[in-house]
Tab-separated table of N, CA and C in Angstrom:
chain	number	residue	atom	x	y	z
A	1	MET	N	1.893	-13.870	7.365
A	1	MET	CA	1.917	-13.278	6.048
A	1	MET	C	3.322	-12.736	5.821
A	2	HIS	N	3.844	-12.999	4.635
A	2	HIS	CA	5.208	-12.606	4.346
A	2	HIS	C	5.330	-11.583	3.221
A	3	ALA	N	4.323	-11.529	2.340
A	3	ALA	CA	4.406	-10.614	1.202
A	3	ALA	C	3.017	-10.185	0.774
A	4	ILE	N	2.937	-8.963	0.292
A	4	ILE	CA	1.721	-8.421	-0.311
A	4	ILE	C	2.129	-7.896	-1.679
A	5	THR	N	1.425	-8.335	-2.714
A	5	THR	CA	1.706	-7.871	-4.061
A	5	THR	C	0.511	-7.068	-4.548
A	6	LEU	N	0.766	-5.848	-4.971
A	6	LEU	CA	-0.283	-4.953	-5.434
A	6	LEU	C	-0.288	-4.907	-6.958
A	7	ALA	N	-1.463	-5.070	-7.550
A	7	ALA	CA	-1.616	-4.951	-9.000
A	7	ALA	C	-1.616	-3.472	-9.360
A	8	VAL	N	-0.746	-3.099	-10.297
A	8	VAL	CA	-0.596	-1.693	-10.654
A	8	VAL	C	-0.620	-1.507	-12.171
A	9	ALA	N	-0.898	-0.290	-12.594
A	9	ALA	CA	-0.929	0.023	-14.024
A	9	ALA	C	0.481	0.163	-14.596
A	10	ASP	N	1.412	0.696	-13.814
A	10	ASP	CA	2.747	0.982	-14.305
A	10	ASP	C	3.748	0.683	-13.187
A	11	VAL	N	4.513	-0.378	-13.335
A	11	VAL	CA	5.443	-0.815	-12.288
A	11	VAL	C	6.479	0.259	-11.981
A	12	GLU	N	7.064	0.869	-13.007
A	12	GLU	CA	8.082	1.919	-12.794
A	12	GLU	C	7.520	3.076	-11.970
A	13	ARG	N	6.350	3.563	-12.357
A	13	ARG	CA	5.710	4.693	-11.667
A	13	ARG	C	5.412	4.323	-10.217
A	14	SER	N	4.893	3.121	-10.009
A	14	SER	CA	4.554	2.683	-8.652
A	14	SER	C	5.798	2.469	-7.807
A	15	ALA	N	6.890	2.014	-8.413
A	15	ALA	CA	8.135	1.849	-7.670
A	15	ALA	C	8.627	3.195	-7.138
A	16	VAL	N	8.549	4.223	-7.960
A	16	VAL	CA	8.947	5.574	-7.536
A	16	VAL	C	8.053	6.033	-6.376
A	17	PHE	N	6.734	5.830	-6.512
A	17	PHE	CA	5.782	6.226	-5.473
A	17	PHE	C	6.092	5.525	-4.148
A	18	TYR	N	6.262	4.199	-4.174
A	18	TYR	CA	6.476	3.456	-2.929
A	18	TYR	C	7.828	3.736	-2.296
A	19	ARG	N	8.853	4.034	-3.097
A	19	ARG	CA	10.124	4.450	-2.508
A	19	ARG	C	9.927	5.752	-1.732
A	20	ALA	N	9.195	6.702	-2.317
A	20	ALA	CA	8.947	7.982	-1.647
A	20	ALA	C	8.041	7.814	-0.432
A	21	LEU	N	6.999	7.008	-0.562
A	21	LEU	CA	6.054	6.821	0.543
A	21	LEU	C	6.698	6.113	1.721
A	22	LEU	N	7.375	5.017	1.458
A	22	LEU	CA	7.933	4.203	2.528
A	22	LEU	C	9.278	4.707	3.025
A	23	GLY	N	9.894	5.615	2.252
A	23	GLY	CA	11.167	6.171	2.677
A	23	GLY	C	12.283	5.137	2.681
A	24	ILE	N	12.177	4.124	1.831
A	24	ILE	CA	13.210	3.083	1.766
A	24	ILE	C	13.543	2.798	0.308
A	25	GLU	N	14.712	2.280	0.122
A	25	GLU	CA	15.101	1.835	-1.213
A	25	GLU	C	14.571	0.423	-1.392
A	26	GLY	N	14.017	0.168	-2.522
A	26	GLY	CA	13.577	-1.179	-2.848
A	26	GLY	C	14.574	-1.798	-3.791
A	27	SER	N	14.180	-2.905	-4.354
A	27	SER	CA	15.051	-3.609	-5.279
A	27	SER	C	15.183	-2.861	-6.592
A	28	GLY	N	14.357	-1.848	-6.793
A	28	GLY	CA	14.253	-1.247	-8.105
A	28	GLY	C	13.388	-2.172	-8.946
A	29	VAL	N	13.207	-1.830	-10.177
A	29	VAL	CA	12.389	-2.664	-11.048
A	29	VAL	C	13.267	-3.800	-11.549
A	30	ILE	N	12.804	-5.019	-11.329
A	30	ILE	CA	13.556	-6.212	-11.726
A	30	ILE	C	12.700	-7.080	-12.639
A	31	GLY	N	13.308	-8.027	-13.263
A	31	GLY	CA	12.584	-8.999	-14.071
A	31	GLY	C	12.166	-8.510	-15.440
A	32	THR	N	12.708	-7.391	-15.882
A	32	THR	CA	12.295	-6.847	-17.176
A	32	THR	C	12.721	-7.738	-18.339
A	33	GLU	N	13.648	-8.656	-18.089
A	33	GLU	CA	14.075	-9.564	-19.148
A	33	GLU	C	13.069	-10.679	-19.416
A	34	TYR	N	11.976	-10.695	-18.623
A	34	TYR	CA	10.924	-11.703	-18.796
A	34	TYR	C	9.624	-11.011	-19.220
A	35	PRO	N	9.520	-10.612	-20.492
A	35	PRO	CA	8.318	-9.896	-20.943
A	35	PRO	C	7.095	-10.810	-21.002
A	36	ARG	N	5.942	-10.184	-20.866
A	36	ARG	CA	4.663	-10.891	-20.979
A	36	ARG	C	4.500	-11.401	-22.407
A	37	THR	N	3.909	-12.591	-22.536
A	37	THR	CA	3.530	-13.120	-23.841
A	37	THR	C	2.020	-13.301	-23.829
A	38	GLU	N	1.482	-13.788	-24.914
A	38	GLU	CA	0.032	-14.005	-24.967
A	38	GLU	C	-0.450	-14.995	-23.918
A	39	SER	N	0.393	-15.961	-23.578
A	39	SER	CA	-0.043	-17.025	-22.676
A	39	SER	C	0.681	-17.056	-21.335
A	40	GLN	N	1.695	-16.207	-21.152
A	40	GLN	CA	2.459	-16.252	-19.913
A	40	GLN	C	2.701	-14.839	-19.370
A	41	ALA	N	2.520	-14.718	-18.062
A	41	ALA	CA	2.746	-13.433	-17.397
A	41	ALA	C	4.219	-13.053	-17.461
A	42	GLY	N	4.467	-11.763	-17.469
A	42	GLY	CA	5.828	-11.257	-17.421
A	42	GLY	C	6.369	-11.297	-16.009
A	43	GLY	N	7.655	-11.013	-15.871
A	43	GLY	CA	8.296	-11.069	-14.567
A	43	GLY	C	8.671	-9.736	-13.976
A	44	THR	N	8.299	-8.639	-14.634
A	44	THR	CA	8.676	-7.308	-14.160
A	44	THR	C	7.954	-6.985	-12.854
A	45	THR	N	8.713	-6.616	-11.823
A	45	THR	CA	8.161	-6.280	-10.522
A	45	THR	C	9.142	-5.366	-9.795
A	46	ALA	N	8.706	-4.797	-8.685
A	46	ALA	CA	9.581	-4.074	-7.758
A	46	ALA	C	9.185	-4.512	-6.357
A	47	MET	N	10.182	-4.707	-5.489
A	47	MET	CA	9.919	-5.217	-4.138
A	47	MET	C	10.552	-4.315	-3.092
A	48	PHE	N	9.862	-4.191	-1.973
A	48	PHE	CA	10.331	-3.382	-0.853
A	48	PHE	C	10.191	-4.208	0.415
A	49	THR	N	11.287	-4.392	1.149
A	49	THR	CA	11.248	-5.145	2.396
A	49	THR	C	11.131	-4.161	3.546
A	50	LEU	N	10.052	-4.279	4.320
A	50	LEU	CA	9.815	-3.394	5.453
A	50	LEU	C	10.622	-3.857	6.665
A	51	ASP	N	10.690	-3.018	7.704
A	51	ASP	CA	11.487	-3.312	8.888
A	51	ASP	C	11.121	-4.641	9.543
A	52	ASP	N	9.853	-5.011	9.490
A	52	ASP	CA	9.422	-6.255	10.132
A	52	ASP	C	9.568	-7.472	9.212
A	53	GLY	N	10.153	-7.270	8.034
A	53	GLY	CA	10.383	-8.369	7.104
A	53	GLY	C	9.295	-8.562	6.061
A	54	LEU	N	8.169	-7.885	6.209
A	54	LEU	CA	7.098	-7.982	5.215
A	54	LEU	C	7.591	-7.416	3.888
A	55	ILE	N	7.312	-8.120	2.810
A	55	ILE	CA	7.681	-7.651	1.479
A	55	ILE	C	6.446	-7.084	0.798
A	56	VAL	N	6.551	-5.857	0.325
A	56	VAL	CA	5.507	-5.236	-0.481
A	56	VAL	C	6.057	-5.171	-1.898
A	57	SER	N	5.312	-5.755	-2.846
A	57	SER	CA	5.767	-5.692	-4.228
A	57	SER	C	4.663	-5.128	-5.105
A	58	VAL	N	5.075	-4.585	-6.226
A	58	VAL	CA	4.131	-4.087	-7.226
A	58	VAL	C	4.362	-4.884	-8.505
A	59	TYR	N	3.257	-5.239	-9.144
A	59	TYR	CA	3.273	-6.136	-10.291
A	59	TYR	C	2.197	-5.656	-11.251
A	60	ALA	N	2.491	-5.660	-12.532
A	60	ALA	CA	1.534	-5.145	-13.507
A	60	ALA	C	0.197	-5.883	-13.418
A	61	ARG	N	-0.887	-5.104	-13.432
A	61	ARG	CA	-2.246	-5.658	-13.343
A	61	ARG	C	-2.466	-6.747	-14.398
A	62	GLU	N	-2.037	-6.491	-15.633
A	62	GLU	CA	-2.237	-7.469	-16.703
A	62	GLU	C	-1.473	-8.753	-16.426
A	63	ASP	N	-0.258	-8.634	-15.873
A	63	ASP	CA	0.529	-9.822	-15.546
A	63	ASP	C	-0.114	-10.608	-14.407
A	64	MET	N	-0.606	-9.899	-13.379
A	64	MET	CA	-1.240	-10.591	-12.269
A	64	MET	C	-2.495	-11.329	-12.736
A	65	ALA	N	-3.276	-10.679	-13.608
A	65	ALA	CA	-4.493	-11.328	-14.125
A	65	ALA	C	-4.134	-12.566	-14.939
A	66	LEU	N	-3.135	-12.453	-15.791
A	66	LEU	CA	-2.718	-13.582	-16.626
A	66	LEU	C	-2.122	-14.689	-15.759
A	67	ASP	N	-1.316	-14.323	-14.796
A	67	ASP	CA	-0.664	-15.283	-13.907
A	67	ASP	C	-1.680	-16.051	-13.061
A	68	SER	N	-2.671	-15.352	-12.531
A	68	SER	CA	-3.656	-15.978	-11.640
A	68	SER	C	-4.845	-16.577	-12.370
A	69	GLY	N	-5.082	-16.127	-13.610
A	69	GLY	CA	-6.251	-16.597	-14.345
A	69	GLY	C	-7.545	-15.945	-13.890
A	70	VAL	N	-7.430	-14.803	-13.207
A	70	VAL	CA	-8.600	-14.116	-12.648
A	70	VAL	C	-8.707	-12.723	-13.256
A	71	ASP	N	-9.923	-12.315	-13.636
A	71	ASP	CA	-10.154	-10.926	-14.041
A	71	ASP	C	-10.129	-10.089	-12.775
A	72	LEU	N	-9.213	-9.161	-12.712
A	72	LEU	CA	-9.062	-8.356	-11.504
A	72	LEU	C	-10.006	-7.164	-11.522
A	73	PRO	N	-10.693	-6.912	-10.395
A	73	PRO	CA	-11.558	-5.731	-10.336
A	73	PRO	C	-10.719	-4.467	-10.278
A	74	HIS	N	-11.264	-3.376	-10.767
A	74	HIS	CA	-10.603	-2.078	-10.616
A	74	HIS	C	-11.189	-1.419	-9.383
A	75	GLY	N	-10.387	-0.696	-8.684
A	75	GLY	CA	-10.843	-0.033	-7.469
A	75	GLY	C	-10.534	-0.874	-6.254
A	76	PRO	N	-10.592	-0.272	-5.080
A	76	PRO	CA	-10.200	-0.967	-3.861
A	76	PRO	C	-11.182	-2.074	-3.482
A	77	THR	N	-10.616	-3.178	-3.021
A	77	THR	CA	-11.426	-4.275	-2.491
A	77	THR	C	-11.032	-4.580	-1.051
A	78	SER	N	-10.005	-3.893	-0.553
A	78	SER	CA	-9.558	-4.051	0.828
A	78	SER	C	-8.721	-2.826	1.172
A	79	THR	N	-8.295	-2.730	2.427
A	79	THR	CA	-7.420	-1.633	2.814
A	79	THR	C	-6.078	-2.188	3.271
A	80	ILE	N	-5.060	-1.375	3.118
A	80	ILE	CA	-3.736	-1.681	3.633
A	80	ILE	C	-3.591	-0.819	4.875
A	81	GLY	N	-3.354	-1.422	6.016
A	81	GLY	CA	-3.226	-0.680	7.262
A	81	GLY	C	-1.777	-0.406	7.599
A	82	HIS	N	-1.504	0.826	7.982
A	82	HIS	CA	-0.159	1.212	8.420
A	82	HIS	C	-0.300	1.797	9.822
A	83	PHE	N	0.284	1.119	10.818
A	83	PHE	CA	0.159	1.529	12.205
A	83	PHE	C	1.377	2.335	12.636
A	84	VAL	N	1.120	3.447	13.297
A	84	VAL	CA	2.178	4.316	13.801
A	84	VAL	C	1.917	4.601	15.276
A	85	GLY	N	2.889	5.249	15.940
A	85	GLY	CA	2.798	5.429	17.382
A	85	GLY	C	2.098	6.673	17.876
A	86	SER	N	1.815	7.632	16.997
A	86	SER	CA	1.215	8.875	17.475
A	86	SER	C	0.444	9.568	16.360
A	87	GLN	N	-0.384	10.532	16.761
A	87	GLN	CA	-1.102	11.340	15.778
A	87	GLN	C	-0.127	12.091	14.892
A	88	ALA	N	0.949	12.611	15.465
A	88	ALA	CA	1.938	13.350	14.675
A	88	ALA	C	2.559	12.440	13.607
A	89	GLU	N	2.844	11.192	13.967
A	89	GLU	CA	3.407	10.252	12.991
A	89	GLU	C	2.387	9.931	11.897
A	90	ALA	N	1.119	9.809	12.284
A	90	ALA	CA	0.061	9.546	11.290
A	90	ALA	C	-0.043	10.730	10.326
A	91	ASP	N	-0.050	11.930	10.867
A	91	ASP	CA	-0.126	13.122	10.014
A	91	ASP	C	1.083	13.211	9.091
A	92	ALA	N	2.270	12.902	9.615
A	92	ALA	CA	3.489	12.958	8.803
A	92	ALA	C	3.445	11.914	7.684
A	93	PHE	N	2.929	10.721	7.977
A	93	PHE	CA	2.844	9.683	6.942
A	93	PHE	C	1.857	10.091	5.854
A	94	LEU	N	0.727	10.676	6.259
A	94	LEU	CA	-0.235	11.170	5.273
A	94	LEU	C	0.361	12.292	4.432
A	95	ASP	N	1.147	13.172	5.054
A	95	ASP	CA	1.813	14.237	4.302
A	95	ASP	C	2.799	13.648	3.290
A	96	ARG	N	3.538	12.616	3.720
A	96	ARG	CA	4.484	11.965	2.810
A	96	ARG	C	3.749	11.290	1.667
A	97	ALA	N	2.599	10.666	1.958
A	97	ALA	CA	1.791	10.036	0.912
A	97	ALA	C	1.332	11.080	-0.098
A	98	ARG	N	0.841	12.210	0.382
A	98	ARG	CA	0.383	13.292	-0.501
A	98	ARG	C	1.538	13.797	-1.365
A	99	ALA	N	2.698	13.996	-0.750
A	99	ALA	CA	3.864	14.489	-1.487
A	99	ALA	C	4.320	13.493	-2.555
A	100	ALA	N	4.109	12.206	-2.304
A	100	ALA	CA	4.504	11.172	-3.264
A	100	ALA	C	3.499	11.030	-4.403
A	101	GLY	N	2.326	11.669	-4.246
A	101	GLY	CA	1.327	11.631	-5.318
A	101	GLY	C	0.021	10.951	-4.954
A	102	ALA	N	-0.119	10.519	-3.707
A	102	ALA	CA	-1.359	9.872	-3.269
A	102	ALA	C	-2.481	10.901	-3.144
A	103	THR	N	-3.705	10.402	-3.127
A	103	THR	CA	-4.874	11.235	-2.892
A	103	THR	C	-5.340	11.005	-1.460
A	104	VAL	N	-5.182	12.013	-0.605
A	104	VAL	CA	-5.676	11.912	0.769
A	104	VAL	C	-7.177	12.140	0.698
A	105	LEU	N	-7.940	11.198	1.245
A	105	LEU	CA	-9.385	11.200	1.046
A	105	LEU	C	-10.142	12.100	2.010
A	106	ALA	N	-9.656	12.228	3.219
A	106	ALA	CA	-10.289	13.094	4.205
A	106	ALA	C	-9.289	13.316	5.325
A	107	ALA	N	-9.487	14.372	6.068
A	107	ALA	CA	-8.601	14.632	7.202
A	107	ALA	C	-8.750	13.504	8.217
A	108	PRO	N	-7.642	13.072	8.825
A	108	PRO	CA	-7.756	12.033	9.849
A	108	PRO	C	-8.502	12.571	11.063
A	109	TYR	N	-9.089	11.668	11.810
A	109	TYR	CA	-9.795	12.070	13.028
A	109	TYR	C	-9.745	10.938	14.047
A	110	THR	N	-10.101	11.259	15.283
A	110	THR	CA	-10.103	10.282	16.358
A	110	THR	C	-11.438	9.562	16.387
A	111	ARG	N	-11.376	8.245	16.286
A	111	ARG	CA	-12.573	7.402	16.327
A	111	ARG	C	-13.108	7.364	17.753
A	112	PRO	N	-14.403	7.016	17.935
A	112	PRO	CA	-14.971	6.965	19.281
A	112	PRO	C	-14.217	6.035	20.234
A	113	TRP	N	-13.532	5.014	19.692
A	113	TRP	CA	-12.800	4.072	20.539
A	113	TRP	C	-11.349	4.492	20.759
A	114	GLY	N	-10.977	5.703	20.299
A	114	GLY	CA	-9.686	6.269	20.628
A	114	GLY	C	-8.631	6.218	19.543
A	115	MET	N	-8.823	5.423	18.512
A	115	MET	CA	-7.823	5.365	17.451
A	115	MET	C	-7.982	6.558	16.523
A	116	TYR	N	-6.872	7.076	16.089
A	116	TYR	CA	-6.806	8.215	15.175
A	116	TYR	C	-6.395	7.659	13.826
A	117	SER	N	-7.180	7.948	12.787
A	117	SER	CA	-6.803	7.404	11.483
A	117	SER	C	-7.304	8.273	10.343
A	118	GLY	N	-6.674	8.061	9.197
A	118	GLY	CA	-7.052	8.737	7.970
A	118	GLY	C	-6.772	7.823	6.790
A	119	PHE	N	-7.380	8.115	5.660
A	119	PHE	CA	-7.283	7.265	4.476
A	119	PHE	C	-6.674	8.019	3.302
A	120	PHE	N	-5.956	7.261	2.460
A	120	PHE	CA	-5.510	7.783	1.174
A	120	PHE	C	-5.523	6.659	0.156
A	121	GLN	N	-5.496	7.052	-1.116
A	121	GLN	CA	-5.385	6.096	-2.206
A	121	GLN	C	-4.071	6.311	-2.921
A	122	ASP	N	-3.391	5.198	-3.248
A	122	ASP	CA	-2.148	5.306	-3.998
A	122	ASP	C	-2.448	5.587	-5.461
A	123	LEU	N	-1.439	5.560	-6.293
A	123	LEU	CA	-1.592	5.922	-7.702
A	123	LEU	C	-2.525	5.000	-8.478
A	124	ASP	N	-2.725	3.778	-7.963
A	124	ASP	CA	-3.600	2.815	-8.633
A	124	ASP	C	-4.918	2.607	-7.899
A	125	GLY	N	-5.207	3.456	-6.920
A	125	GLY	CA	-6.476	3.391	-6.209
A	125	GLY	C	-6.496	2.462	-5.016
A	126	HIS	N	-5.351	1.824	-4.656
A	126	HIS	CA	-5.330	0.985	-3.459
A	126	HIS	C	-5.598	1.877	-2.252
A	127	LEU	N	-6.456	1.414	-1.397
A	127	LEU	CA	-6.899	2.179	-0.240
A	127	LEU	C	-6.024	1.857	0.971
A	128	TRP	N	-5.421	2.892	1.539
A	128	TRP	CA	-4.585	2.786	2.727
A	128	TRP	C	-5.278	3.479	3.896
A	129	GLU	N	-5.133	2.910	5.088
A	129	GLU	CA	-5.556	3.564	6.326
A	129	GLU	C	-4.334	3.682	7.221
A	130	VAL	N	-4.035	4.896	7.658
A	130	VAL	CA	-2.948	5.144	8.593
A	130	VAL	C	-3.579	5.280	9.968
A	131	VAL	N	-3.080	4.494	10.935
A	131	VAL	CA	-3.735	4.389	12.242
A	131	VAL	C	-2.744	4.644	13.372
A	132	ALA	N	-3.142	5.502	14.314
A	132	ALA	CA	-2.392	5.705	15.558
A	132	ALA	C	-3.335	5.434	16.712
A	133	ASN	N	-2.814	4.857	17.770
A	133	ASN	CA	-3.593	4.602	18.975
A	133	ASN	C	-2.979	5.441	20.084
A	134	PRO	N	-3.372	6.737	20.147
A	134	PRO	CA	-2.744	7.658	21.103
A	134	PRO	C	-2.885	7.231	22.558
A	135	GLY	N	-3.846	6.359	22.860
A	135	GLY	CA	-4.014	5.882	24.230
A	135	GLY	C	-2.936	4.902	24.635
A	136	GLY	N	-2.121	4.512	23.685
A	136	GLY	CA	-1.047	3.572	23.971
A	136	GLY	C	-1.447	2.151	23.621
A	137	GLY	N	-0.492	1.316	23.565
A	137	GLY	CA	-0.738	-0.091	23.274
A	137	GLY	C	-0.861	-0.354	21.783
A	138	ASP	N	-1.042	-1.604	21.482
A	138	ASP	CA	-1.174	-2.059	20.101
A	138	ASP	C	-2.530	-1.620	19.561
A	139	PRO	N	-2.574	-0.929	18.408
A	139	PRO	CA	-3.851	-0.498	17.840
A	139	PRO	C	-4.808	-1.668	17.599
A	140	ALA	N	-4.286	-2.863	17.397
A	140	ALA	CA	-5.152	-4.030	17.174
A	140	ALA	C	-5.915	-4.406	18.432
A	141	ASP	N	-5.439	-3.940	19.599
A	141	ASP	CA	-6.094	-4.261	20.869
A	141	ASP	C	-7.139	-3.221	21.276
A	142	ALA	N	-7.297	-2.147	20.513
A	142	ALA	CA	-8.235	-1.081	20.866
A	142	ALA	C	-9.663	-1.621	20.898
A	143	GLN	N	-10.394	-1.198	21.888
A	143	GLN	CA	-11.792	-1.611	22.040
A	143	GLN	C	-12.690	-0.385	21.981
A	144	PRO	N	-13.889	-0.546	21.419
A	144	PRO	CA	-14.820	0.579	21.428
A	144	PRO	C	-15.094	1.036	22.855
A	145	ALA	N	-15.264	2.340	23.003
A	145	ALA	CA	-15.566	2.881	24.327
A	145	ALA	C	-16.968	2.447	24.750
A	146	ALA	N	-17.121	2.207	26.042
A	146	ALA	CA	-18.435	1.829	26.569
A	146	ALA	C	-19.373	3.013	26.422
A	147	GLY	N	-20.569	2.723	26.007
A	147	GLY	CA	-21.468	3.834	25.764
A	147	GLY	C	-22.676	3.663	26.443
């Protein structure tokens, strides 16, 4: 996977949020010279390249619907996972999300299989999970504890 594009209500507002959340400069809002028409999606977007090369972009919900030909549901249909190395890093990321305007849904906690995580929603309701695996190793390799 090389890019994730999030449908948003306001590209400018979301660009400000993601710059604050991710702590990186993005491209800024680009493509404004390509406005939406009745039959064609506009080109306005903002893109952020993460350290691992993944591109996160925000694109107007109406443009994405017109571009794809699909009525987009409102509300989360999946989660965006952000993996960090420790509980302190997870807490700091959640604090940064809150400061940027996100809604932290509940205090993070340690799952029975050892992963520590918490959830927040961005300005458009996209659901994020911040995950730390304090036991070490890749959080994707965590296994439920034997019971």
